[in-house]
mmCIF file of C-alpha atoms in Angstrom:
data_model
loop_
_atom_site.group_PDB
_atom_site.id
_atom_site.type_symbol
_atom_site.label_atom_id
_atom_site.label_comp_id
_atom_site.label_asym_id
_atom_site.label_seq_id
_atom_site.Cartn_x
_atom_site.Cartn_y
_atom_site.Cartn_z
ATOM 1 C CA UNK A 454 -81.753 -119.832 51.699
ATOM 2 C CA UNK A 455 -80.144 -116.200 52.113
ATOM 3 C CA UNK A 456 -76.283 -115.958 51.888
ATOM 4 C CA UNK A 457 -74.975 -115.443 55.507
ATOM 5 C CA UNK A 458 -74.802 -111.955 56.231
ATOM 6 C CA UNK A 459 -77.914 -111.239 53.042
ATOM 7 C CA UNK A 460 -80.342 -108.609 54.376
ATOM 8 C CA UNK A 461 -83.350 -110.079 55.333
ATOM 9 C CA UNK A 462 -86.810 -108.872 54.681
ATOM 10 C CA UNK A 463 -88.731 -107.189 57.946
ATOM 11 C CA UNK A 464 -91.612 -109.026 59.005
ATOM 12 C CA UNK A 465 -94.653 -108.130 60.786
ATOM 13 C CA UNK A 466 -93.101 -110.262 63.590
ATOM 14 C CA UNK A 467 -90.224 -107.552 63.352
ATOM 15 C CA UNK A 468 -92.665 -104.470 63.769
ATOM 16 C CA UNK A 469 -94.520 -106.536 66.685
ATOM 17 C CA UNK A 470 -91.297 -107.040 68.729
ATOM 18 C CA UNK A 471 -90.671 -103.659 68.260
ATOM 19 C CA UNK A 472 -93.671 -101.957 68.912
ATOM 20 C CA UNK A 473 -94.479 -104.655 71.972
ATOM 21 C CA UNK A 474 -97.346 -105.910 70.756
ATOM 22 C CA UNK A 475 -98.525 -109.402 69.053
ATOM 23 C CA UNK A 476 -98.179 -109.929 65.558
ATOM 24 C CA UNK A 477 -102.303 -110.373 65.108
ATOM 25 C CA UNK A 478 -102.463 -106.503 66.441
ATOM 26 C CA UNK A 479 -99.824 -105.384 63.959
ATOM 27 C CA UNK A 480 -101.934 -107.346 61.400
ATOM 28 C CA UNK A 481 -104.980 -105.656 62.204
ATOM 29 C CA UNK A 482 -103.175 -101.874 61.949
ATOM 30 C CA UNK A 483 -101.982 -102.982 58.570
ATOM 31 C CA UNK A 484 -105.282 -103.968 57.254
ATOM 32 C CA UNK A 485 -106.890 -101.184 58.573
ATOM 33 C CA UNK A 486 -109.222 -103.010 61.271
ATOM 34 C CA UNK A 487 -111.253 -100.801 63.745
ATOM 35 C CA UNK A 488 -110.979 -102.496 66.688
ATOM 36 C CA UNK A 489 -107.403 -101.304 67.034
ATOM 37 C CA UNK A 490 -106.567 -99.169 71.091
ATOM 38 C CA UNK A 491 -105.829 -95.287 69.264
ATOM 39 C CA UNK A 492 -102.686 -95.517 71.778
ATOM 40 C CA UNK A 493 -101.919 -98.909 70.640
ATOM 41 C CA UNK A 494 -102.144 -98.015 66.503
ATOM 42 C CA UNK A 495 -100.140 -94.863 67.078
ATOM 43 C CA UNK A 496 -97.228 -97.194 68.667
ATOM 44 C CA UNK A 497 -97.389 -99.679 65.426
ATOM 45 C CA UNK A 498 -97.535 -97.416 63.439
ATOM 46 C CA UNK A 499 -94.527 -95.565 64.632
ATOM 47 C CA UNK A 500 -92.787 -98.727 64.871
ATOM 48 C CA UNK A 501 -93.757 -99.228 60.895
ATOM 49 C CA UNK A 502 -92.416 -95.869 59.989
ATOM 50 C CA UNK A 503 -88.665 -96.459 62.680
ATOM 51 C CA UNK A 504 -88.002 -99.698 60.596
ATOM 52 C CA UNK A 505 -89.053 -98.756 57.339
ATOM 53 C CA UNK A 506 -91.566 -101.817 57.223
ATOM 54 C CA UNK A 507 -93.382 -102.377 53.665
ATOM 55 C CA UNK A 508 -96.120 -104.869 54.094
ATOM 56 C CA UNK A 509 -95.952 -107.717 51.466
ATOM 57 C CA UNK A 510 -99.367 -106.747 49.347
ATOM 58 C CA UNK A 511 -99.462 -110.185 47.693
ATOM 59 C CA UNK A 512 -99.467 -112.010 51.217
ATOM 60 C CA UNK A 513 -101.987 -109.639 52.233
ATOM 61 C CA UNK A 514 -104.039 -109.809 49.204
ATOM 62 C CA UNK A 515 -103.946 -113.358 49.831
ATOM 63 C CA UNK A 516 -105.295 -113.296 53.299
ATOM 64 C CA UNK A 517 -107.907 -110.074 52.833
ATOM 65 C CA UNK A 518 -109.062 -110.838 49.654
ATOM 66 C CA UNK A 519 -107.951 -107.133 48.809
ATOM 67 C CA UNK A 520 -105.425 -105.870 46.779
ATOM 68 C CA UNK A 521 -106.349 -102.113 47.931
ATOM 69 C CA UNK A 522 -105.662 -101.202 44.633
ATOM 70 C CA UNK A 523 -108.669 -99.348 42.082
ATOM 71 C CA UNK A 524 -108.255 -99.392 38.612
ATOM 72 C CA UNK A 525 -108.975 -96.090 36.633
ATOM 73 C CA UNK A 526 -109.510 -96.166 32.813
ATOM 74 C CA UNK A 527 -109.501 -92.669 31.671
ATOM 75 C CA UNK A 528 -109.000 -90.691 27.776
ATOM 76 C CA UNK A 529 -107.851 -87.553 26.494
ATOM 77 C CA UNK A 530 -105.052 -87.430 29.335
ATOM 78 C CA UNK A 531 -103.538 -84.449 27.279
ATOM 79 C CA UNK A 532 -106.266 -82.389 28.372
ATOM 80 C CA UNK A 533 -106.577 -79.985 31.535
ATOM 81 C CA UNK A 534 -109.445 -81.165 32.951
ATOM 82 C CA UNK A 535 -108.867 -85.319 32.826
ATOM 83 C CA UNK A 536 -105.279 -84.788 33.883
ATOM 84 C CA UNK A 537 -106.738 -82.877 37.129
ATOM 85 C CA UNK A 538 -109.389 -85.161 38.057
ATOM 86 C CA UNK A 539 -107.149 -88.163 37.695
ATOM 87 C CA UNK A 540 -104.225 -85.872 39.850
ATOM 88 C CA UNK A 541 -107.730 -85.459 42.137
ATOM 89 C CA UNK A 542 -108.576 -88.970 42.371
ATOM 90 C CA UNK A 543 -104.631 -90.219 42.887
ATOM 91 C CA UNK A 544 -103.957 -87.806 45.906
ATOM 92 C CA UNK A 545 -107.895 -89.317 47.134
ATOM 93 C CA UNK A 546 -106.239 -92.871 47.119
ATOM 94 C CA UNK A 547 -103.495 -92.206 48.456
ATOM 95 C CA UNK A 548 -104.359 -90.689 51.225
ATOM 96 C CA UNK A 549 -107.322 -93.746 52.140
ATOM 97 C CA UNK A 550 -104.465 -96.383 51.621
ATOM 98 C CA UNK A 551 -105.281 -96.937 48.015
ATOM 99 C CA UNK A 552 -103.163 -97.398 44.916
ATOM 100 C CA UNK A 553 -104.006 -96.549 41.834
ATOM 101 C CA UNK A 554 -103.702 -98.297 38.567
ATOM 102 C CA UNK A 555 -104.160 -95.903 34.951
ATOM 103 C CA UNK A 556 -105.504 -97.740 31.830
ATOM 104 C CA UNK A 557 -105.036 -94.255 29.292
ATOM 105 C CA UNK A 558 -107.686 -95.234 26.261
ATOM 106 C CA UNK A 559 -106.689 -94.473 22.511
ATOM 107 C CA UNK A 560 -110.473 -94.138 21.633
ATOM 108 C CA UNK A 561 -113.534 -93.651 23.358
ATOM 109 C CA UNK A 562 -114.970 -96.542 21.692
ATOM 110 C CA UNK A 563 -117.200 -99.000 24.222
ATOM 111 C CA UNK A 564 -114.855 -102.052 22.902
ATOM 112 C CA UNK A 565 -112.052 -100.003 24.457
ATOM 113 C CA UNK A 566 -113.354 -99.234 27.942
ATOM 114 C CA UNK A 567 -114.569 -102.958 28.237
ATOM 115 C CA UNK A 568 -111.565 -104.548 27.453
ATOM 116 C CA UNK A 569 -109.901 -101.866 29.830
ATOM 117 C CA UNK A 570 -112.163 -102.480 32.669
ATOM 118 C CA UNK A 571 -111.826 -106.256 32.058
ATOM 119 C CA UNK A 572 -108.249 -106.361 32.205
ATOM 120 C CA UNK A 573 -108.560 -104.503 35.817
ATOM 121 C CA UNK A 574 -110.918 -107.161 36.808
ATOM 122 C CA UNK A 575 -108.534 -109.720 35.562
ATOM 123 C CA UNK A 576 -105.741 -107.678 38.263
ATOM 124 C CA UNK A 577 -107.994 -108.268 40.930
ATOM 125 C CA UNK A 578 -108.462 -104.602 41.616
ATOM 126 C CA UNK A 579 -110.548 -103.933 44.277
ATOM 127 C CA UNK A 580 -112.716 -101.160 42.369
ATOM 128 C CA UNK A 581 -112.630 -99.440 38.816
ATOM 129 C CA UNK A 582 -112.842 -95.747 38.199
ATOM 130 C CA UNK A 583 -114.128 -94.631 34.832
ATOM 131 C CA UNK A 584 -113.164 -91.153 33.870
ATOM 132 C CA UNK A 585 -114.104 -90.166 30.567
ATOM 133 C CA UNK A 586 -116.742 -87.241 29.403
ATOM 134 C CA UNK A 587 -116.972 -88.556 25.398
ATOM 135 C CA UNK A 588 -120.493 -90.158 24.540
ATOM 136 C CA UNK A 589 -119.646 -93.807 23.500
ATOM 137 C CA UNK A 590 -117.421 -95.029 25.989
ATOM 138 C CA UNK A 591 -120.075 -92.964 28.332
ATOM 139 C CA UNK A 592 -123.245 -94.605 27.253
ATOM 140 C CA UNK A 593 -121.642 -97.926 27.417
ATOM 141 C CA UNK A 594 -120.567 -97.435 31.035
ATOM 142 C CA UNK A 595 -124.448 -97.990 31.400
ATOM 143 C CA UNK A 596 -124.709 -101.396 30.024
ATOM 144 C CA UNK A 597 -121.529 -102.680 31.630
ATOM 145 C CA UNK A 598 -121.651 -105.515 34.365
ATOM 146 C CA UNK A 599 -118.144 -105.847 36.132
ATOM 147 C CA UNK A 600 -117.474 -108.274 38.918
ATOM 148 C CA UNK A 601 -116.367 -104.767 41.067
ATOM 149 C CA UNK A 602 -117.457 -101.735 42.271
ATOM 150 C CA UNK A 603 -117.698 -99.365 38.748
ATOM 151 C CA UNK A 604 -117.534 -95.598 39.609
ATOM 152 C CA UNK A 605 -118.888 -93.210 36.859
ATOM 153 C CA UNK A 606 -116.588 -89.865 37.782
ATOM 154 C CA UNK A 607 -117.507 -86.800 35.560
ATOM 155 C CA UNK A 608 -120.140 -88.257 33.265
ATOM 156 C CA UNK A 609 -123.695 -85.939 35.036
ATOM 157 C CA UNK A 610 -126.032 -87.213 36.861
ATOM 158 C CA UNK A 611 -127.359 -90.966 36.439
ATOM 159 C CA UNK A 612 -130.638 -92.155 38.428
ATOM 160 C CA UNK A 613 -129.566 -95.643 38.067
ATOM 161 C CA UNK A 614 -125.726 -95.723 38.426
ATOM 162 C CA UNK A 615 -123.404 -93.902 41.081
ATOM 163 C CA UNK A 616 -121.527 -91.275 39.725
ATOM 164 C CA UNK A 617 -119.622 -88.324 40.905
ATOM 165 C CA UNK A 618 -119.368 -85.339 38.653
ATOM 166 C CA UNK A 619 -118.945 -81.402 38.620
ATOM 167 C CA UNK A 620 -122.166 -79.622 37.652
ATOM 168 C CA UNK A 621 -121.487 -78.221 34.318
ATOM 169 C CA UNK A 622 -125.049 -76.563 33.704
ATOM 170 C CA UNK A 623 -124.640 -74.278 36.847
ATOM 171 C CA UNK A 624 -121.029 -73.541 35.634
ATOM 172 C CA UNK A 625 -121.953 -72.192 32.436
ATOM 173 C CA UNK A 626 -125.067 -70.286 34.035
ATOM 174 C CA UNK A 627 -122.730 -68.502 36.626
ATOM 175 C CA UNK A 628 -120.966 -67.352 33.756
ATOM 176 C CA UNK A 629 -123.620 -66.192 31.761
ATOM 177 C CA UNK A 630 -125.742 -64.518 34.400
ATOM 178 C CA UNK A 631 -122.121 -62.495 35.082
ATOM 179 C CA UNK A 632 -122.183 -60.795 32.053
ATOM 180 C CA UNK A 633 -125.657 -60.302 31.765
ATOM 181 C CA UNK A 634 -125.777 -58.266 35.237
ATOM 182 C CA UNK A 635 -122.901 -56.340 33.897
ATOM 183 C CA UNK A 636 -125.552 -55.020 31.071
ATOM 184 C CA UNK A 637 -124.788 -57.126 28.429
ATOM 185 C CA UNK A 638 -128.176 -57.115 26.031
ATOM 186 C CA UNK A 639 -126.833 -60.932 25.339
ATOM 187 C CA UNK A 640 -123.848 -63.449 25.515
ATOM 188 C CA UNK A 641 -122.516 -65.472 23.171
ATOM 189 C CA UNK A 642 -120.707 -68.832 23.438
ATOM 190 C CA UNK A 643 -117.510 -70.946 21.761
ATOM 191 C CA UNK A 644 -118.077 -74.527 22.532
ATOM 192 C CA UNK A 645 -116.186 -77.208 22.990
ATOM 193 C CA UNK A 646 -116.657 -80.741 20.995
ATOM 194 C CA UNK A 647 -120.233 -82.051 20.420
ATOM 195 C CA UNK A 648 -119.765 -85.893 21.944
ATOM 196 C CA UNK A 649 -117.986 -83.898 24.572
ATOM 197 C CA UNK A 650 -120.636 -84.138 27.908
ATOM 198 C CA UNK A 651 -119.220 -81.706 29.617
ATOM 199 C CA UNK A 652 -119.506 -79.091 26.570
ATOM 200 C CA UNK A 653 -123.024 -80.095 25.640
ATOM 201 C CA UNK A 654 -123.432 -79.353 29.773
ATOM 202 C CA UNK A 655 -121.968 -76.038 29.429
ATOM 203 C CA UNK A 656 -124.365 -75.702 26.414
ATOM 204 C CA UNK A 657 -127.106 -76.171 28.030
ATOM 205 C CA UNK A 658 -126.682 -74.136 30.793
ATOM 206 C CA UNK A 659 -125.193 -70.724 28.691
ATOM 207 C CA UNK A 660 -128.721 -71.411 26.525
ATOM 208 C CA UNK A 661 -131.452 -71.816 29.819
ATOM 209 C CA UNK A 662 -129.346 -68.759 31.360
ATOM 210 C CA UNK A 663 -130.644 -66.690 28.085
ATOM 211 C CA UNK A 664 -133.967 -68.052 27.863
ATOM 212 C CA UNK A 665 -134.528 -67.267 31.537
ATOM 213 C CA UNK A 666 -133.190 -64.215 31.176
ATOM 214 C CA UNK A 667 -135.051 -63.420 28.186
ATOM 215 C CA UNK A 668 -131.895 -62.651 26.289
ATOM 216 C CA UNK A 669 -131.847 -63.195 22.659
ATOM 217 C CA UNK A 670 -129.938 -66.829 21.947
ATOM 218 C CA UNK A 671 -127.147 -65.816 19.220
ATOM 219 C CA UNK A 672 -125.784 -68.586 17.051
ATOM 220 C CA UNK A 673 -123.272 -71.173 18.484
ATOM 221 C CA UNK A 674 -119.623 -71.402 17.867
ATOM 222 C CA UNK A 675 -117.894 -74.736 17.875
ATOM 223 C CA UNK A 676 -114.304 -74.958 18.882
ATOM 224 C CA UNK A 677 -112.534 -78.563 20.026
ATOM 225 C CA UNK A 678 -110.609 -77.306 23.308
ATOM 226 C CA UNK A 679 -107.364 -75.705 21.991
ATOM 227 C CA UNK A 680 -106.430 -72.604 21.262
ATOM 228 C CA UNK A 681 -106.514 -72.227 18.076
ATOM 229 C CA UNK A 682 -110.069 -73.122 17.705
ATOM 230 C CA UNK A 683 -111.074 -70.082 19.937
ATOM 231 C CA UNK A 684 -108.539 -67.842 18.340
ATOM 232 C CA UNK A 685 -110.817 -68.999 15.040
ATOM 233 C CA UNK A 686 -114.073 -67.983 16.745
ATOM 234 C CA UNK A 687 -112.820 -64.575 17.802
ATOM 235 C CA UNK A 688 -111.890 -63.911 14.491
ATOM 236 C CA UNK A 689 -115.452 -64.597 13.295
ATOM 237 C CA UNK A 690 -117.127 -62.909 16.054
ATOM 238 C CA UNK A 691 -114.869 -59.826 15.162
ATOM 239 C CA UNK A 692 -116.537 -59.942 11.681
ATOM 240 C CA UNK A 693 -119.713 -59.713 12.822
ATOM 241 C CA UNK A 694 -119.227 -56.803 15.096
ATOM 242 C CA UNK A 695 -117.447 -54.660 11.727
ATOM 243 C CA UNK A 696 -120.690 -55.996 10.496
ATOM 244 C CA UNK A 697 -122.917 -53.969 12.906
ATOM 245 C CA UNK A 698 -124.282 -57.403 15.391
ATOM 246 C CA UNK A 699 -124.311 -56.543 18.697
ATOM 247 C CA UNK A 700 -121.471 -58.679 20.186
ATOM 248 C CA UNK A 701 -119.916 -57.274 23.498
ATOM 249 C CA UNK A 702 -119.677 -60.334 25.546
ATOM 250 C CA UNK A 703 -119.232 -63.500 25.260
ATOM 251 C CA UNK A 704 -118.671 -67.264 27.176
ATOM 252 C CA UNK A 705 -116.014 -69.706 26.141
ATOM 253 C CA UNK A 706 -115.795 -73.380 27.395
ATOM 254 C CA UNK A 707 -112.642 -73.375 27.898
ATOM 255 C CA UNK A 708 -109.595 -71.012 29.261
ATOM 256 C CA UNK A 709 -107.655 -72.627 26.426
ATOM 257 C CA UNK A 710 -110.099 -71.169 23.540
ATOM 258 C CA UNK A 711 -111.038 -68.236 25.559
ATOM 259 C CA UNK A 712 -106.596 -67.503 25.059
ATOM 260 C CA UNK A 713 -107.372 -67.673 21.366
ATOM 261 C CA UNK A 714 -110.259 -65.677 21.792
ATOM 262 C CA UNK A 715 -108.728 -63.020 23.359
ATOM 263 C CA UNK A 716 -105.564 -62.809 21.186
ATOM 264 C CA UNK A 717 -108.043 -62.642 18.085
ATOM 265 C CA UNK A 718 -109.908 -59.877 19.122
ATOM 266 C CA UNK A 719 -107.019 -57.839 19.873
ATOM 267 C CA UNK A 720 -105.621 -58.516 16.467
ATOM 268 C CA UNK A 721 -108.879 -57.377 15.131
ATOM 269 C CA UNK A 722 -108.233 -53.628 16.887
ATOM 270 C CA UNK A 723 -110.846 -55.085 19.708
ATOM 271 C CA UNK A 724 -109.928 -54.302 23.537
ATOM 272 C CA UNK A 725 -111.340 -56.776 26.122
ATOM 273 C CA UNK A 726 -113.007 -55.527 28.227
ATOM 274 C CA UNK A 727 -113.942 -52.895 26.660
ATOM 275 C CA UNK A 728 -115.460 -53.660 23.450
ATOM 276 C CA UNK A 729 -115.560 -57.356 24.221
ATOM 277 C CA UNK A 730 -115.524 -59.451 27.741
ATOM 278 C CA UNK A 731 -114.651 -62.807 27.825
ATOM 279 C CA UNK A 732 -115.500 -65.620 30.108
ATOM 280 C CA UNK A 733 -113.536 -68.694 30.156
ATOM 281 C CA UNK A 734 -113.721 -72.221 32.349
ATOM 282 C CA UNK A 735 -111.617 -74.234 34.638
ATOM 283 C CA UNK A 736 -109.611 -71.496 35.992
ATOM 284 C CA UNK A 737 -106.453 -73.052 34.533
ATOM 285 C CA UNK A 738 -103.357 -72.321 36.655
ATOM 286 C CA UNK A 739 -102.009 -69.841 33.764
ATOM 287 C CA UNK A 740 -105.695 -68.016 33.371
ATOM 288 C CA UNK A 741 -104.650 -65.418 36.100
ATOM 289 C CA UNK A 742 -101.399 -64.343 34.349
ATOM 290 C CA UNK A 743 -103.754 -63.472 30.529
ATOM 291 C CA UNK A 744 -103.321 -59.792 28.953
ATOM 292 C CA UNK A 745 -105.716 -59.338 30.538
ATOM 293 C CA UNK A 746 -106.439 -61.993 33.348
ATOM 294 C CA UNK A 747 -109.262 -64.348 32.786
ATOM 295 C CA UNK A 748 -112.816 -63.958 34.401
ATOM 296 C CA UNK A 749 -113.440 -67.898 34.581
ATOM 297 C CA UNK A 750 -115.433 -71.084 36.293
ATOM 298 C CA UNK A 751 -112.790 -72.848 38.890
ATOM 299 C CA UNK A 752 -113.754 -76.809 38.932
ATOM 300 C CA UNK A 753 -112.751 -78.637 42.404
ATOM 301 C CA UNK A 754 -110.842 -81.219 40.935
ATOM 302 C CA UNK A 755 -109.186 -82.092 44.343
ATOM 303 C CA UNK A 756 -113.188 -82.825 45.348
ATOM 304 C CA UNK A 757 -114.366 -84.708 42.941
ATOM 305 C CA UNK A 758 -111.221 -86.861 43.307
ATOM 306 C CA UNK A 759 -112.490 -87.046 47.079
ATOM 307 C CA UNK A 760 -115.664 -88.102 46.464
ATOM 308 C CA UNK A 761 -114.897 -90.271 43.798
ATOM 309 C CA UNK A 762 -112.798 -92.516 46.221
ATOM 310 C CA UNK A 763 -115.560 -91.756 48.728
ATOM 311 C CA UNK A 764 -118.027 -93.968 46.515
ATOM 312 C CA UNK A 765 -115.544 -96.127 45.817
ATOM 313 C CA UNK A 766 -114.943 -97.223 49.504
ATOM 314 C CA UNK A 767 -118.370 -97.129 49.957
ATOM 315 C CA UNK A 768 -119.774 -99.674 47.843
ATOM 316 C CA UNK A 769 -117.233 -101.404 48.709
ATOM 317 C CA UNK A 770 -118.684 -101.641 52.016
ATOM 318 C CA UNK A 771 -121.910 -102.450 50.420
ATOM 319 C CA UNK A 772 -123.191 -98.945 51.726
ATOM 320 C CA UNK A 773 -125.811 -96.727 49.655
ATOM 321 C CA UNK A 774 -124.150 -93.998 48.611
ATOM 322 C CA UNK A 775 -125.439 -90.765 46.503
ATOM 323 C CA UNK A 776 -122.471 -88.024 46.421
ATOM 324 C CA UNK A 777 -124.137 -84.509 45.923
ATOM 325 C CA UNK A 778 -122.750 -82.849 42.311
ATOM 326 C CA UNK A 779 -119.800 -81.069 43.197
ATOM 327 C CA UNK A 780 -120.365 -77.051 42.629
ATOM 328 C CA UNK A 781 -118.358 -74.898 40.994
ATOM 329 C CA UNK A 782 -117.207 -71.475 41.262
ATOM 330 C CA UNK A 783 -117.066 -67.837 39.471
ATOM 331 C CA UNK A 784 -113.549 -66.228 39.693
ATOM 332 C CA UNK A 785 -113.727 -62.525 38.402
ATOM 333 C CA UNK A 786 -111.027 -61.205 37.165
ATOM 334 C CA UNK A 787 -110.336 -58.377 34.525
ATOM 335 C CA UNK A 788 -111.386 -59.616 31.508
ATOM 336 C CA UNK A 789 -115.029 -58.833 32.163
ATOM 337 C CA UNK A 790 -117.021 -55.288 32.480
ATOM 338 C CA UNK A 791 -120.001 -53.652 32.522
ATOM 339 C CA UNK A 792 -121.022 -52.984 28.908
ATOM 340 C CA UNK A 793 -119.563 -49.640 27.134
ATOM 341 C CA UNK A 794 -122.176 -47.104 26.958
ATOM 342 C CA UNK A 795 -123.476 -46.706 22.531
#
């Protein structure tokens, strides 16, 4: 019993007297139900927002069976593109009534995601979001069988499981067909790790770009994301321009390398663009600001957050549901040109 004169908590009766309406109505408008008057919602609901009303989510887990929360078990947080998607898919939520609950793995190993998705399950979320683009806890995504929805969100395209996921191929061949209409006889390419999907997308895409193109395929440069890897690779590909290979363009898979990149080749006595452009990707909030700003790929994190919680609500309606990849975009800035005449 409260102490006389204890606040007490408000009540769906509370937002029913005050919107005029019956407490089943104010139930329905809580929980979402369709068959709500539009006149009618807008009043509860501006009765909810007048008297501050939380609804109890344990009472109405109780009665809906949902918790309207979605687990998402994600790795390598520290990195731009993760910590965007999962910014994407939070904001998604949010905004379609949805918490969301972060499981951040130490390792990409399959025993790790399992025991992360299982513990969701064990929260009685209503869905789990796996965001991770490393190959183990990826391939074992495939052979998992949770008692929820499980959404696949930046992994490429599956034929058997739903999956949302930016189109990393097209990416890298927007990139590379860029420099190659600026005159460049051929592009090179820093990539990023090798169980990394998304760099073995980006890959494949700079490589099919060449062979369409008929442009010679150089060798590969392997960087792991950060800077200092790409300031390594510039250093390297500065060598081999002293050394007399034609290298006057080239395609990093990251903005964070292509930094490196372009620092190195200006310590070398290299200007970009002018003896060297440089392509980056993700279009990192910073990439405009580069000496000199950064020709990159822009990924639609904000969409792929959209769609991923698009999926998620619909399987949970038990709907058939195939998102389209979301596409990303060129963004030319300075640190490309046409090639400088021998």
């Amino acid at each position: 019993m409260l102490p006389e004169g204890a606040p007490r908590a408000l009540g769906m009766a509370d937002v029913a007297v005050h919107a005029g309406v019956s407490h089943q109505t104010v139930s329905r408008v809580v929980n979402g139900h369709p068959n709500v008057a539009p006149a009618t919602r807008e009043r509860v609901l501006r009765a909810i927002a007048e008297l501050g009303y939380r609804p109890n989510t344990a009472a109405r887990a109780l009665v809906t069976g949902s918790t309207r929360t979605i687990g998402l078990v994600t790795s390598h947080i520290n990195q731009y593109g993760p910590a965007q998607t999962l910014l994407g898919l939070e904001k998604a939520a949010r905004a379609a009534g949805y918490s969301l609950g972060v499981a951040i793995l130490d390792d990409d190993s399959e025993g790790a995601m399992r025991e992360a998705v299982d513990r969701f399950v064990a929260q009685s979320v209503d869905a789990v979001v796996a965001l991770s683009t490393y190959g183990q806890a990826v391939e074992a995504l495939g052979r998992f069988r949770a008692q929820v929805p499980l959404i696949a969100v930046q992994v490429g395209h599956d034929p058997v499981h739903p999956t949302v996921w930016v189109d990393q191929e097209v990416g890298a061949a927007l990139a590379t067909r860029h420099l190659l209409q600026l005159g460049h006889r051929t592009v090179h390419h820093v990539t990023g790790p090798g169980d990394s999907l998304e760099a073995r997308g980006r890959l494949i895409g700079w490589r099919r770009e060449l062979e369409a193109s008929g442009a010679p395929v150089p060798e590969v440069f392997y960087g792991n994301w950060w800077p200092s890897s790409g300031h390594a690779a510039g250093r390297r590909l500065a060598a081999l321009a002293r050394e007399g290979e034609d290298v006057t363009a080239v395609f990093v898979a990251n903005d964070q390398m292509a930094l490196g990149m372009v620092n190195a080749l200006h310590e070398e006595g290299l200007s970009v663009p002018g003896d060297v452009s440089v392509v980056g990707f993700d279009d990192v909030p910073e990439a405009a600001y580069y000496t000199p700003p950064l020709t990159t790929v822009r990924q639609d994190f904000a969409e792929l957050g959209r769609r991923g919680v698009q999926l998620v609500l619909a399987r949970l309606r038990g709907e058939a549901h195939r998102p389209e990849p979301v596409m990303p975009q060129l963004v030319v800035r300075n640190s490309t040109g046409p090639v400088r005449p021998a």
